[in-house]
Structures are given as C-alpha cells and as structure tokens.
Short mmCIF file of C-alpha atoms and ligand atoms in Angstrom, two decimals:
data_model
loop_
_atom_site.label_atom_id
_atom_site.label_comp_id
_atom_site.label_asym_id
_atom_site.label_seq_id
_atom_site.Cartn_x
_atom_site.Cartn_y
_atom_site.Cartn_z
CA MET I 14 1.95 8.86 -22.98
CA PRO I 15 2.96 9.39 -19.82
CA GLN I 16 6.60 8.62 -18.96
CA ALA I 17 8.57 8.35 -15.85
CA GLU I 18 10.98 11.28 -16.03
CA GLU I 19 14.52 11.20 -14.98
CA SER I 20 15.56 11.97 -11.59
CA ALA I 21 17.06 15.02 -11.52
CA ARG I 22 19.62 16.93 -9.00
CA ALA I 23 19.74 20.29 -8.64
CA GLY I 24 22.64 20.86 -5.82
CA GLU I 25 21.22 19.13 -3.17
CA ARG I 26 17.67 18.92 -4.03
CA ILE I 27 16.49 15.72 -5.44
CA TYR I 28 13.61 15.23 -7.79
CA PRO I 29 12.88 11.11 -7.76
CA PRO I 30 11.07 9.92 -11.10
CA PHE I 31 7.48 10.82 -11.18
CA LEU I 32 5.04 9.79 -13.96
CA THR I 33 3.80 12.56 -16.17
CA PRO I 34 0.13 13.11 -15.98
CA PRO I 35 -1.74 13.41 -19.31
CA ALA I 36 -2.24 17.11 -19.41
CA GLU I 37 -5.51 17.29 -21.40
CA PRO I 38 -8.60 15.33 -20.76
CA LEU I 39 -8.34 11.71 -22.47
CA SER I 40 -10.79 10.83 -24.41
CA LEU I 41 -12.83 7.74 -23.55
CA PRO I 42 -10.54 5.20 -25.30
CA GLY I 43 -7.51 6.93 -24.13
CA TYR I 44 -8.76 6.95 -20.63
CA PHE I 45 -9.21 3.07 -20.84
CA LEU I 46 -6.21 2.32 -22.55
CA ALA I 47 -3.99 4.55 -20.28
CA PHE I 48 -6.16 3.10 -17.17
CA VAL I 49 -4.94 -0.39 -18.12
CA ARG I 50 -1.41 0.27 -18.57
CA ASN I 51 -1.37 1.96 -15.61
CA PRO I 52 -3.88 3.78 -13.64
CA LEU I 53 -1.62 6.44 -12.25
CA GLY I 54 -1.10 7.49 -16.28
CA ALA I 55 -4.84 8.04 -16.45
CA THR I 56 -5.02 10.63 -13.66
CA PRO I 57 -5.36 14.06 -14.86
CA ALA I 58 -2.64 16.35 -15.04
CA ILE I 59 -5.18 19.07 -13.37
CA ILE I 60 -5.98 17.11 -10.42
CA TYR I 61 -2.44 17.87 -9.23
CA ARG I 62 -3.21 21.45 -9.03
CA GLU I 63 -7.01 21.82 -8.52
CA TRP I 64 -9.41 20.87 -5.86
CA THR I 65 -11.58 18.44 -7.69
CA TYR I 66 -11.95 17.16 -11.55
CA THR I 67 -15.04 15.50 -13.09
CA TYR I 68 -14.27 13.14 -15.84
CA ARG I 69 -17.36 12.55 -18.07
CA ASP I 70 -20.08 13.03 -15.47
CA ARG I 71 -18.68 9.85 -13.90
CA ILE I 72 -15.83 10.02 -12.03
CA THR I 73 -15.21 13.06 -9.79
CA TYR I 74 -11.45 13.09 -8.66
CA VAL I 75 -10.84 15.06 -5.20
CA ALA I 76 -7.81 16.16 -3.84
CA ASP I 77 -9.29 19.00 -1.19
CA PRO I 78 -8.26 17.83 2.10
CA ALA I 79 -11.68 19.31 3.57
CA ARG I 80 -14.01 17.18 1.27
CA ILE I 81 -11.86 14.13 1.64
CA LYS I 82 -12.32 14.45 5.48
CA ARG I 83 -16.29 14.61 4.97
CA ILE I 84 -16.26 11.63 2.64
CA LEU I 85 -14.06 9.45 4.56
CA LEU I 86 -14.84 10.86 7.93
CA ASP I 87 -18.07 13.30 8.60
CA ASP I 88 -20.57 11.19 6.07
CA PHE I 89 -18.59 8.55 5.53
CA THR I 90 -21.99 5.91 5.55
CA GLU I 91 -22.82 8.02 2.73
CA PHE I 92 -19.85 7.05 0.75
CA PRO I 93 -19.07 3.54 0.73
CA LYS I 94 -16.51 1.68 -1.41
CA THR I 95 -17.35 1.31 -4.95
CA ILE I 96 -17.91 -1.80 -7.34
CA ILE I 97 -14.37 -1.28 -8.45
CA GLU I 98 -13.36 -3.36 -5.45
CA ARG I 99 -15.74 -5.88 -6.23
CA TYR I 100 -14.84 -6.02 -9.67
CA VAL I 101 -11.40 -6.22 -8.66
CA PHE I 102 -11.45 -8.36 -5.49
CA SER I 103 -14.76 -9.96 -4.81
CA LYS I 104 -14.03 -13.85 -5.57
CA LEU I 105 -10.86 -13.39 -4.16
CA LEU I 106 -11.42 -11.47 -0.93
CA GLY I 107 -15.03 -12.26 -1.02
CA ARG I 108 -17.05 -10.14 2.13
CA GLY I 109 -13.99 -10.22 4.59
CA ILE I 110 -13.18 -6.76 6.17
CA LEU I 111 -11.68 -4.91 3.14
CA THR I 112 -14.82 -5.35 1.12
CA ALA I 113 -17.61 -5.77 3.13
CA HIS I 114 -19.78 -2.84 4.31
CA GLY I 115 -21.89 -1.51 7.36
CA PRO I 116 -22.77 -4.18 10.12
CA GLU I 117 -21.03 -6.77 8.39
CA TRP I 118 -17.63 -5.05 8.14
CA ARG I 119 -17.89 -3.56 11.57
CA TRP I 120 -18.05 -6.46 13.55
CA GLN I 121 -14.96 -8.13 11.45
CA ARG I 122 -13.20 -5.42 12.28
CA GLN I 123 -13.71 -5.39 15.71
CA ALA I 124 -12.66 -9.25 16.10
CA ALA I 125 -9.16 -8.12 14.35
CA ALA I 126 -8.71 -4.80 16.22
CA PRO I 127 -7.03 -6.46 19.50
CA LEU I 128 -4.37 -7.13 17.42
CA PHE I 129 -3.28 -4.27 16.61
CA ARG I 130 -3.49 -2.57 19.61
CA PRO I 131 -0.12 -0.66 20.54
CA ALA I 132 1.48 -3.31 22.99
CA GLU I 133 0.28 -6.07 20.69
CA ILE I 134 2.22 -4.94 17.99
CA GLN I 135 5.40 -4.34 20.15
CA ARG I 136 5.16 -7.96 20.48
CA TYR I 137 5.48 -8.51 16.76
CA ALA I 138 9.02 -6.51 16.54
CA PRO I 139 11.10 -10.02 17.15
CA VAL I 140 9.50 -11.43 13.73
CA MET I 141 10.46 -8.27 12.12
CA THR I 142 14.24 -8.16 13.02
CA ALA I 143 14.73 -11.89 12.21
CA ALA I 144 13.40 -10.82 8.79
CA ALA I 145 15.46 -7.89 8.40
CA GLU I 146 18.44 -10.30 9.68
CA ALA I 147 17.15 -13.10 7.18
CA ALA I 148 17.60 -10.78 3.94
CA ILE I 149 21.12 -9.00 4.92
CA GLU I 150 22.25 -12.93 5.23
CA ASP I 151 21.28 -13.46 1.82
CA TRP I 152 23.21 -10.50 1.02
CA ARG I 153 26.39 -11.67 2.30
CA GLN I 154 26.65 -14.30 -0.45
CA LEU I 155 26.82 -11.66 -2.45
CA ALA I 156 29.62 -9.92 -4.28
CA PRO I 157 30.14 -6.41 -3.41
CA GLY I 158 27.84 -4.01 -5.78
CA ALA I 159 25.99 -7.05 -7.36
CA VAL I 160 22.85 -6.12 -8.63
CA ARG I 161 19.75 -7.53 -6.68
CA TYR I 162 16.03 -6.50 -7.12
CA VAL I 163 15.54 -5.30 -3.68
CA ASP I 164 12.05 -5.95 -4.18
CA ARG I 165 12.08 -9.82 -4.12
CA ASP I 166 14.29 -9.35 -0.69
CA THR I 167 11.65 -6.96 0.84
CA THR I 168 8.35 -9.41 -0.37
CA ARG I 169 10.05 -11.98 0.97
CA ALA I 170 10.88 -10.34 4.23
CA THR I 171 7.38 -9.05 4.54
CA PHE I 172 5.59 -12.14 3.54
CA GLY I 173 7.66 -13.69 6.43
CA VAL I 174 6.45 -11.21 8.93
CA ILE I 175 2.91 -11.42 8.54
CA ALA I 176 2.33 -14.97 7.92
CA ASP I 177 4.68 -15.69 10.99
CA THR I 178 2.92 -12.78 13.19
CA MET I 179 -1.00 -13.20 11.88
CA LEU I 180 -1.04 -16.89 10.83
CA HIS I 181 1.77 -18.55 12.80
CA SER I 182 2.28 -20.52 9.50
CA ARG I 183 4.43 -20.48 6.50
CA ASP I 184 2.53 -23.27 4.77
CA PRO I 185 4.65 -23.59 1.68
CA ALA I 186 1.86 -23.98 -0.22
CA VAL I 187 0.40 -20.75 0.61
CA THR I 188 3.44 -19.23 -0.37
CA GLU I 189 3.76 -20.78 -3.41
CA ALA I 190 0.00 -19.78 -4.31
CA LEU I 191 0.87 -16.31 -3.54
CA GLU I 192 4.15 -16.15 -5.57
CA ARG I 193 2.06 -17.35 -8.39
CA ALA I 194 -0.64 -14.55 -7.51
CA HIS I 195 1.87 -11.91 -8.05
CA ARG I 196 2.19 -12.88 -12.08
CA ASP I 197 -1.31 -14.26 -13.05
CA TYR I 198 -3.62 -12.24 -10.56
CA LEU I 199 -1.78 -8.48 -9.79
CA LEU I 200 -0.69 -7.96 -13.74
CA PRO I 201 -4.43 -8.07 -15.29
CA LEU I 202 -5.51 -6.24 -12.25
CA SER I 203 -6.68 -2.98 -14.13
CA TRP I 204 -8.79 -4.69 -16.35
CA PRO I 205 -11.58 -5.06 -14.11
CA GLY I 206 -10.54 -1.63 -12.09
CA VAL I 207 -11.32 0.12 -15.45
CA TYR I 208 -14.42 -1.69 -15.96
CA GLY I 209 -15.97 -0.68 -12.43
CA ALA I 210 -14.63 2.76 -12.55
CA LEU I 211 -16.52 3.33 -16.37
CA GLY I 212 -19.57 1.17 -15.22
CA LEU I 213 -19.13 -1.33 -17.87
CA PRO I 214 -20.52 -5.11 -16.84
CA GLY I 215 -17.52 -7.29 -15.16
CA TRP I 216 -18.45 -10.50 -17.19
CA LEU I 217 -16.72 -8.58 -20.25
CA PRO I 218 -13.40 -10.62 -20.96
CA PHE I 219 -10.03 -9.75 -20.66
CA PRO I 220 -6.61 -10.78 -21.31
CA ARG I 221 -5.59 -13.90 -19.06
CA LYS I 222 -8.54 -13.88 -17.30
CA ALA I 223 -8.95 -17.32 -16.87
CA ALA I 224 -4.96 -17.59 -15.64
CA ARG I 225 -6.24 -14.82 -12.87
CA ARG I 226 -9.29 -17.17 -12.18
CA ARG I 227 -7.06 -19.94 -11.64
CA ALA I 228 -4.83 -18.13 -9.12
CA GLU I 229 -7.94 -17.00 -7.19
CA ILE I 230 -8.92 -20.33 -6.84
CA ASP I 231 -5.57 -21.55 -6.03
CA MET I 232 -5.06 -19.12 -3.41
CA ARG I 233 -8.32 -19.58 -1.76
CA GLN I 234 -7.81 -23.38 -1.55
CA SER I 235 -4.13 -23.44 0.42
CA VAL I 236 -5.53 -21.01 2.66
CA GLY I 237 -8.65 -23.25 3.31
CA ASN I 238 -6.71 -25.98 4.26
CA LEU I 239 -4.58 -23.93 6.43
CA VAL I 240 -8.08 -22.85 8.51
CA ARG I 241 -9.54 -26.80 8.53
CA ARG I 242 -6.15 -27.75 9.86
CA ARG I 243 -6.38 -25.21 12.65
CA ARG I 244 -10.24 -25.97 13.44
CA ALA I 245 -9.23 -29.87 13.86
CA GLY I 246 -6.12 -29.14 15.96
CA ALA I 247 -6.08 -28.21 19.49
CA ASP I 248 -4.43 -25.38 19.39
CA ASP I 249 -4.34 -22.20 21.31
CA ARG I 250 -2.10 -19.71 19.64
CA ASP I 251 -3.38 -15.88 20.01
CA ASP I 252 -3.03 -14.94 16.45
CA LEU I 253 -5.52 -13.69 13.44
CA MET I 254 -6.56 -16.59 12.78
CA SER I 255 -7.91 -18.01 16.59
CA ARG I 256 -9.06 -14.76 16.90
CA LEU I 257 -11.32 -14.64 13.90
CA LEU I 258 -12.55 -18.33 14.74
CA ASN I 259 -13.46 -17.53 17.81
CA ALA I 260 -15.17 -14.10 16.78
CA LYS I 261 -19.29 -14.00 16.65
CA ASP I 262 -21.32 -11.45 14.59
CA PRO I 263 -23.07 -9.58 17.46
CA GLU I 264 -26.20 -9.32 15.24
CA SER I 265 -26.80 -12.90 14.49
CA GLY I 266 -24.66 -14.79 16.58
CA GLN I 267 -22.79 -16.38 14.31
CA SER I 268 -19.10 -17.52 14.09
CA MET I 269 -17.23 -17.21 10.81
CA GLY I 270 -17.40 -20.04 8.49
CA ASP I 271 -14.33 -21.22 6.33
CA GLU I 272 -14.92 -19.43 3.70
CA GLN I 273 -15.40 -15.53 5.40
CA MET I 274 -12.24 -16.98 7.30
CA VAL I 275 -9.86 -17.30 4.02
CA ASP I 276 -11.69 -14.10 2.98
CA ASN I 277 -10.07 -12.53 5.68
CA LEU I 278 -6.69 -14.36 6.26
CA LEU I 279 -6.41 -13.93 2.27
CA THR I 280 -7.25 -9.85 2.81
CA PHE I 281 -4.60 -9.75 5.81
CA LEU I 282 -1.77 -11.75 3.92
CA LEU I 283 -2.22 -9.47 0.95
CA ALA I 284 -2.96 -5.94 2.27
CA GLY I 285 -0.30 -6.78 5.17
CA HIS I 286 2.56 -7.57 2.72
CA GLU I 287 2.53 -6.20 -0.47
CA THR I 288 2.18 -2.59 0.64
CA SER I 289 4.89 -2.68 2.77
CA ALA I 290 7.41 -4.56 0.31
CA LYS I 291 6.89 -2.36 -2.31
CA SER I 292 7.21 0.63 -0.09
CA LEU I 293 10.39 -0.27 1.19
CA ALA I 294 11.90 -0.92 -2.23
CA TRP I 295 11.21 2.58 -2.71
CA MET I 296 12.51 3.72 0.17
CA LEU I 297 16.19 1.65 -0.05
CA TYR I 298 15.80 3.73 -3.74
CA LEU I 299 15.58 7.03 -2.13
CA VAL I 300 18.36 5.79 0.30
CA ALA I 301 20.51 5.23 -3.11
CA LEU I 302 19.70 8.71 -4.47
CA SER I 303 20.35 10.40 -1.15
CA PRO I 304 23.98 10.34 0.06
CA GLU I 305 23.17 13.02 2.63
CA TRP I 306 20.39 11.14 4.29
CA GLU I 307 22.15 7.57 4.04
CA GLU I 308 24.31 9.17 6.43
CA ARG I 309 22.43 10.55 8.79
CA LEU I 310 19.86 7.34 8.81
CA LEU I 311 23.55 5.37 9.37
CA ALA I 312 24.54 7.85 12.21
CA GLU I 313 20.88 8.21 13.97
CA VAL I 314 20.82 4.50 14.02
CA ARG I 315 24.32 3.12 15.05
CA ARG I 316 23.41 5.96 17.84
CA VAL I 317 20.53 4.62 18.99
CA ALA I 318 21.25 0.74 18.33
CA GLY I 319 25.02 0.34 18.00
CA ASP I 320 25.58 -2.97 16.48
CA GLU I 321 22.39 -4.53 18.48
CA PRO I 322 19.62 -5.87 16.46
CA ILE I 323 16.97 -3.33 15.92
CA GLY I 324 13.86 -4.23 17.84
CA ALA I 325 10.66 -1.84 18.99
CA GLU I 326 12.97 -0.77 22.52
CA HIS I 327 14.99 1.25 19.65
CA ALA I 328 12.01 2.09 16.90
CA GLY I 329 10.64 5.30 18.65
CA ARG I 330 14.02 7.03 19.19
CA LEU I 331 14.34 6.58 15.24
CA THR I 332 13.32 9.78 14.40
CA ASP I 333 15.09 10.52 11.27
CA VAL I 334 14.31 7.15 10.06
CA ALA I 335 10.37 7.76 10.61
CA MET I 336 11.05 11.43 8.64
CA PHE I 337 12.27 9.41 5.74
CA ILE I 338 9.80 6.72 5.94
CA LYS I 339 6.89 9.34 6.00
CA GLU I 340 8.88 10.87 2.83
CA GLY I 341 8.88 7.65 1.33
CA MET I 342 5.17 7.10 1.48
CA ARG I 343 4.35 10.60 0.26
CA LEU I 344 6.60 10.33 -3.01
CA TYR I 345 5.71 6.77 -3.40
CA PRO I 346 2.73 6.03 -1.62
CA PRO I 347 2.00 2.56 -1.80
CA ILE I 348 -1.92 2.68 -2.34
CA SER I 349 -2.13 5.52 -5.10
CA SER I 350 -5.51 6.21 -4.94
CA LEU I 351 -9.08 5.26 -2.96
CA ALA I 352 -12.27 5.45 -4.45
CA ARG I 353 -16.02 5.98 -3.47
CA VAL I 354 -19.17 5.87 -4.33
CA ALA I 355 -22.35 8.44 -3.45
CA THR I 356 -25.30 7.01 -2.73
CA ARG I 357 -27.50 9.99 -3.88
CA ASP I 358 -27.17 13.16 -5.39
CA VAL I 359 -24.69 15.16 -3.30
CA ASP I 360 -23.22 18.40 -3.44
CA LEU I 361 -19.80 18.17 -2.37
CA ASP I 362 -19.09 21.75 -1.22
CA GLY I 363 -19.77 23.18 -4.59
CA THR I 364 -19.03 20.17 -6.65
CA PRO I 365 -22.22 18.22 -7.62
CA VAL I 366 -21.83 14.39 -7.74
CA LYS I 367 -24.56 12.06 -9.15
CA LYS I 368 -25.98 9.29 -7.46
CA ASP I 369 -23.79 6.21 -8.07
CA GLY I 370 -20.89 8.46 -9.24
CA ILE I 371 -17.62 7.56 -8.40
CA ILE I 372 -14.99 9.52 -5.91
CA VAL I 373 -11.70 9.12 -6.46
CA MET I 374 -9.05 10.66 -4.24
CA PRO I 375 -5.50 10.38 -6.10
CA ILE I 376 -3.33 10.01 -3.14
CA PHE I 377 -0.26 9.88 -5.54
CA ALA I 378 -1.46 13.14 -6.79
CA ILE I 379 -2.42 15.15 -3.45
CA HIS I 380 0.83 13.63 -1.90
CA ARG I 381 2.46 16.40 -4.98
CA HIS I 382 -0.43 18.88 -4.90
CA ARG I 383 0.76 22.15 -5.85
CA LYS I 384 -1.63 23.76 -2.96
CA LEU I 385 -0.56 21.39 -0.51
CA TRP I 386 3.35 21.21 -0.45
CA GLU I 387 6.46 23.26 -1.07
CA ASP I 388 8.20 22.38 -4.42
CA PRO I 389 6.27 19.03 -4.17
CA ALA I 390 8.40 16.81 -6.59
CA ARG I 391 11.27 17.15 -4.18
CA PHE I 392 12.33 14.39 -1.89
CA ASP I 393 12.66 16.16 1.18
CA PRO I 394 12.11 14.28 4.52
CA GLU I 395 12.54 17.25 6.18
CA ARG I 396 8.97 17.85 5.63
CA PHE I 397 7.56 15.48 8.71
CA SER I 398 10.21 17.28 11.28
CA PRO I 399 8.05 17.30 14.36
CA GLU I 400 7.32 21.43 13.45
CA ARG I 401 6.59 21.11 9.95
CA GLU I 402 4.53 17.92 10.18
CA ALA I 403 2.38 19.92 13.24
CA GLN I 404 1.34 22.83 10.36
CA GLN I 405 0.13 20.06 7.75
CA VAL I 406 -3.52 19.12 7.54
CA ARG I 407 -4.54 15.51 8.38
CA TYR I 408 -6.16 14.70 5.28
CA GLN I 409 -3.54 16.05 3.08
CA TYR I 410 -1.09 12.94 3.85
CA LEU I 411 -3.10 9.94 3.08
CA PRO I 412 -0.71 6.75 2.64
CA PHE I 413 -3.06 4.75 5.04
CA GLY I 414 -5.97 6.27 4.11
CA ALA I 415 -8.45 7.99 7.23
CA GLY I 416 -11.62 7.75 9.07
CA PRO I 417 -13.48 4.57 10.25
CA ARG I 418 -11.65 2.40 7.35
CA VAL I 419 -8.15 3.87 8.28
CA CYS I 420 -5.90 0.82 7.70
CA ILE I 421 -5.85 -1.24 10.53
CA GLY I 422 -2.13 -1.97 10.05
CA ALA I 423 -0.79 1.29 9.98
CA SER I 424 1.55 1.20 12.92
CA PHE I 425 2.48 -2.38 12.32
CA ALA I 426 3.49 -1.46 9.02
CA MET I 427 5.38 1.80 10.27
CA LEU I 428 6.99 -0.66 13.21
CA GLU I 429 8.10 -2.97 10.31
CA ALA I 430 9.28 -0.17 7.81
CA THR I 431 11.45 1.33 10.97
CA ILE I 432 13.16 -1.78 12.01
CA LEU I 433 13.44 -3.20 8.30
CA LEU I 434 14.78 0.20 7.18
CA ALA I 435 17.04 1.10 9.81
CA SER I 436 18.61 -2.87 9.77
CA PHE I 437 19.20 -2.54 6.18
CA VAL I 438 20.94 0.60 6.12
CA ARG I 439 22.94 -0.23 8.62
CA ALA I 440 24.10 -3.26 7.12
CA ALA I 441 24.79 -2.35 3.35
CA ARG I 442 25.08 0.13 0.99
CA PHE I 443 22.77 0.53 -2.18
CA LYS I 444 23.29 2.02 -5.60
CA VAL I 445 21.14 2.93 -8.62
CA PRO I 446 22.76 0.64 -11.62
CA ASP I 447 23.53 3.13 -14.07
CA GLY I 448 21.06 4.47 -16.04
CA HIS I 449 18.10 3.05 -14.44
CA VAL I 450 15.08 4.84 -13.63
CA PRO I 451 12.36 3.28 -12.32
CA VAL I 452 8.88 3.94 -13.44
CA PRO I 453 6.31 4.13 -10.80
CA LEU I 454 3.59 1.48 -11.95
CA SER I 455 -0.10 0.96 -9.60
CA ARG I 456 -0.96 -2.94 -9.28
CA ILE I 457 -2.96 -2.64 -5.75
CA ALA I 458 0.29 -1.63 -4.64
CA LEU I 459 2.46 1.03 -6.43
CA GLN I 460 5.28 -0.87 -7.62
CA PRO I 461 8.58 -0.09 -9.57
CA LYS I 462 7.84 -1.37 -12.91
CA GLY I 463 9.74 -4.46 -13.75
CA GLY I 464 11.14 -4.56 -9.88
CA MET I 465 14.13 -2.70 -8.27
CA PRO I 466 17.48 -3.12 -9.60
CA LEU I 467 19.93 -1.82 -7.09
CA GLU I 468 23.65 -2.76 -6.30
CA VAL I 469 24.29 -3.98 -2.99
CA THR I 470 27.63 -3.62 -0.99
CA LEU I 471 27.44 -5.22 2.64
CA ARG I 472 29.49 -2.71 5.29
CA THR I 473 32.17 -4.38 6.56
C1 HEM M 23 2.72 0.66 3.98
C2 HEM M 23 2.26 -0.42 4.33
C3 HEM M 23 0.22 -0.32 4.18
C4 HEM M 23 -0.32 0.83 3.71
C5 HEM M 23 0.61 1.82 2.72
C6 HEM M 23 -1.45 0.72 3.77
C7 HEM M 23 -2.58 1.11 3.55
C8 HEM M 23 -3.86 1.25 3.23
C9 HEM M 23 -5.14 1.83 3.11
C10 HEM M 23 -4.89 3.37 2.23
C11 HEM M 23 -6.39 1.24 3.24
C12 HEM M 23 -7.35 2.18 3.72
C13 HEM M 23 -7.95 1.69 1.90
C14 HEM M 23 -9.39 2.31 1.75
O1 HEM M 23 -10.10 3.01 2.47
O2 HEM M 23 -10.14 2.18 0.74
C15 HEM M 23 -6.08 0.07 4.33
C16 HEM M 23 -7.17 -0.92 4.68
C17 HEM M 23 -6.38 -1.92 5.18
N1 HEM M 23 -5.32 -2.48 5.47
FE1 HEM M 23 -3.34 -1.47 4.81
N2 HEM M 23 -1.57 -0.70 4.77
C18 HEM M 23 -0.29 -1.00 4.53
C19 HEM M 23 -0.11 -2.01 5.53
C20 HEM M 23 -1.14 -3.09 6.24
C21 HEM M 23 -0.60 -3.86 6.94
C22 HEM M 23 0.72 -4.79 7.38
C23 HEM M 23 -1.98 -4.65 7.54
C24 HEM M 23 -2.00 -6.04 8.51
C25 HEM M 23 -1.28 -6.58 8.92
C26 HEM M 23 -2.77 -4.12 6.67
C27 HEM M 23 -4.29 -4.49 6.30
C28 HEM M 23 -5.52 -3.66 6.12
C29 HEM M 23 -7.04 -3.77 6.20
C30 HEM M 23 -7.34 -5.36 6.89
C31 HEM M 23 -7.58 -2.75 5.55
C32 HEM M 23 -8.85 -2.81 5.66
C33 HEM M 23 -9.44 -2.21 6.70
C34 HEM M 23 -10.95 -1.91 6.99
O3 HEM M 23 -11.38 -1.35 5.92
O4 HEM M 23 -11.73 -1.73 7.60
N3 HEM M 23 -2.28 -3.08 5.94
N4 HEM M 23 -4.56 -0.20 3.83
#
C-alpha cells in the first residue's frame, strides 16, 4: 500500500512527504481500491520515469511534454474532457464553463474572461489583503505555539475572497452549504471518478451516495436563491454574476437561465477557492520545514513592503515569494491530474490510443518526473529562478493546465497566494507538530489527509 514517506533532511536538502506509487501494475480490483482510497496511490510508478504507460488498453498515462502539448493545445478539439468529469461533477456543475464542450464552453469562457484581465485582477487585491489580515487577527487570540489546522484558515480566507470578488456576497446559507459539501461531497468523490475511468456505469451505488446527492441539491438551491435575488433587485455591480447574467450565446442569442447561472457560479466558487486554500496550507507546511526559506521570504517581504498591508503594488517585487509558491505547486499541485478522451483511434507519437480511451496527464508525477527535474523529490525553489525557469519546457509544469482550457483564474490565484503567503510569513512562525507527517490525498484539490496542523506563533 502506498505510504507517505517521512520528510528526510540531509544537510540543507529537504525532501517533503510524498506518496510512494505502486511499483508493479495493479490488478483491476487493486487499481479500483487504490483509486477509491486516493487516486494518487493508483498512479503507476513507471510514469514517474517513462513518457507513457497504458493500463489495460483503457487508460493511457502521458508524462511527455511534447505529447501533452499536442493533447492540450495543438489538437485540443480531438481530446475533449472525459466522462469522468461528467460522473464526478455533472449534477453539481451541470454544463458550466468547467464541464461544457465546444461552442457551449467557448461563449461561457468569453463571458467570464474580462473579469480575469490583469487590470481587473489588481482590483481584487484589497479583498485578498483583508482576508489575510482577518486570518492573522484570529491567530492573535491563540497562545504562542498553539496547534491550529491552518487548512481551515486558508479555506475560510480563500472562500471569502472568491465570494467577495465574484459574487459580492457572503450569504451564510451559501457558506454553510459549501462547508457541508466538504464532508458529504468531496470525500466520496473518487468513486464516480474510478467508475468513469474504468468505463463502469454511473448509476452504480457507492458509500454516501445519497448524502452526496443531498449536498448537491443544497448547494444548488442556496446559490440559486442568490441568482434569483440578483435578478429581482436593481443591482449594477460589475462582478461575475452580472457579467454572466448579461452575456449572450452568440449562436442562439440566448442569455443564461437560472440553472446555467448556478452551474457557473458554483464552478467559480468551488474551483476558485478549494485549490488555492489547499495549496496555501502545503506552502505553510513547507515554510515550517525550511528555516532557510522562512528567513529569506521574511527578509524579502520586509524589504519590499515594510509594515504596510501587502497589496498588488508589492506582489510583482516579491520574487522569492513567487519562486517559493511555484515550487510549492510543483511538489503539491492542487489539481494532481488532468484527463482527456480520444475521439478516434490515434497514434500519440508511437503510443496507440483507441477511440474512447482515457488519457491521464498525471501532474503530480510529471512534476516529479526523473527525466524532467533534477533531484525531483527535493524542495528547491531555486528551480524557479528566472534563469533556471527559462530552461524549462512549458509543458513540464502544469499546475494550471495549459492550452485553451488553461485555468482562467491562474493570475488571480497567483496574486492571492502571494498576498496571503507573504502576509502570513511576516506575521507568524509555523512549526510542524512533533512526529506529524502530512499525507497528500487527492480529492478535487490535493489536500493533506486529515488537515494540516501547524503550531502557530505570532511574531511580536
Ligand atoms: C492554486 C489555484 C488554482 C489551481 C492550481 C487551478 C488549477 C486549474 C486547472 C489545472 C484547470 C484546468 C483543468 C483541465 O484542463 O481539465 C483549471 C480550470 C479552471 N479554473 Fe482553476 N485553478 C486554481 C484557481 C482558480 C481560481 C482562483 C479560479 C477562479 C477565480 C479558477 C477557475 C477555474 C475555471 C473556471 C476553470 C475551467 C476553465 C475552462 O475549462 O475554460 N481556478 N484550474
């Protein structure tokens, strides 16, 4: 069974915890069980060192940047998203921007795109700064060194940011429905995932399926109420909600109905905070593991921002912070794999893939691939110094995906991570409780299993 390995330190070298992949190809029941427990544990070891690997004629793992470019960019219409997304998300996210295809996807993407232009994103910075300050304010109530599940703090902060920037609303009903969703929706998530991957029917039962369905209905209802209230009121705020309400499909001339609005708002609410929250929790863990980088980040933040609240005007100059964030997302990519389906029999530069075959791009493994990274398991933000980053191939580093379906929120997420991480490091010290080793667990976002407890001590 895969195990999280102890972080080992050899001098300055830090090897943060990893999940050992299965060395031998798994039997079908073995694959199924491993996937349900933790999809990362089903990723075969061979794909950490070879470019492709086909499992039972059905799933082709691809780690090669050139082939990935072809799938995600050059021939992207031939490799759409898979039935896995439909099984995992469709009742919740319907046919919104994340799950739709072709023209139906394109116009929704175009409708949302203006909100993610660089100038717009800068405007969201004060909300991000306020979210960081609020988390730090909570920590002020703690005794020095108190153990805190920092993933909960980062989740509260990033949820607040997305709700305030995209919806201008912190409706308690929406917050509660989404909090419950963590328990009832995310945990049984890998069941429909493995059904989709192995081509099994989606109606098969799985544990807590009814609770999951209730969570879906709950989340949709609470966001649906928001949409109805906005339609009813005279509200001219320029946010995601109003952009989407005013957008029109160029083919049909129709605007979005309530259901499609809910599809998209939920997509942004979930895609826009869960990933950022979990990656920030991993980054605070990495800060705690590396006193050297803690000092370096602190010195940079003080040099650039002094005691001022950290905002967009500082973010561009926080270059060590940016390197650290990129390395954090290399070792713990919030989305640990991407999947696409072949629409016809295809030869992927020597690797045959049958029509309807699933192609998995295992980002977690690609980010630790032996042919792509030197000493891949080592924590080393210097990999992302401008000189060394320039030598990387675009498609070897994929935290935000690539091609036309690249994460629309990538710059938003980078600014948010910079402001939050810089604010947190300047305000507090973090220590890993004795003997604690977090295990990476893939559930939409890559999370530390059971949460991320850290001892937090405010700097005076
Ligand atoms: C660290 C934070 C984040 C990470 C690592 C991340 C990662 C990703 C990845 C890998 C994809 C591509 C999925 C695929 O190709 O199958 C994606 C898509 C998407 N992300 Fe993000 N994301 C993050 C934050 C955000 C934020 C802050 C937002 C919104 C404010 C957002 C909204 C979306 C949306 C709407 C899509 C679907 C885009 C499309 O299909 O056109 N994400 N994200």
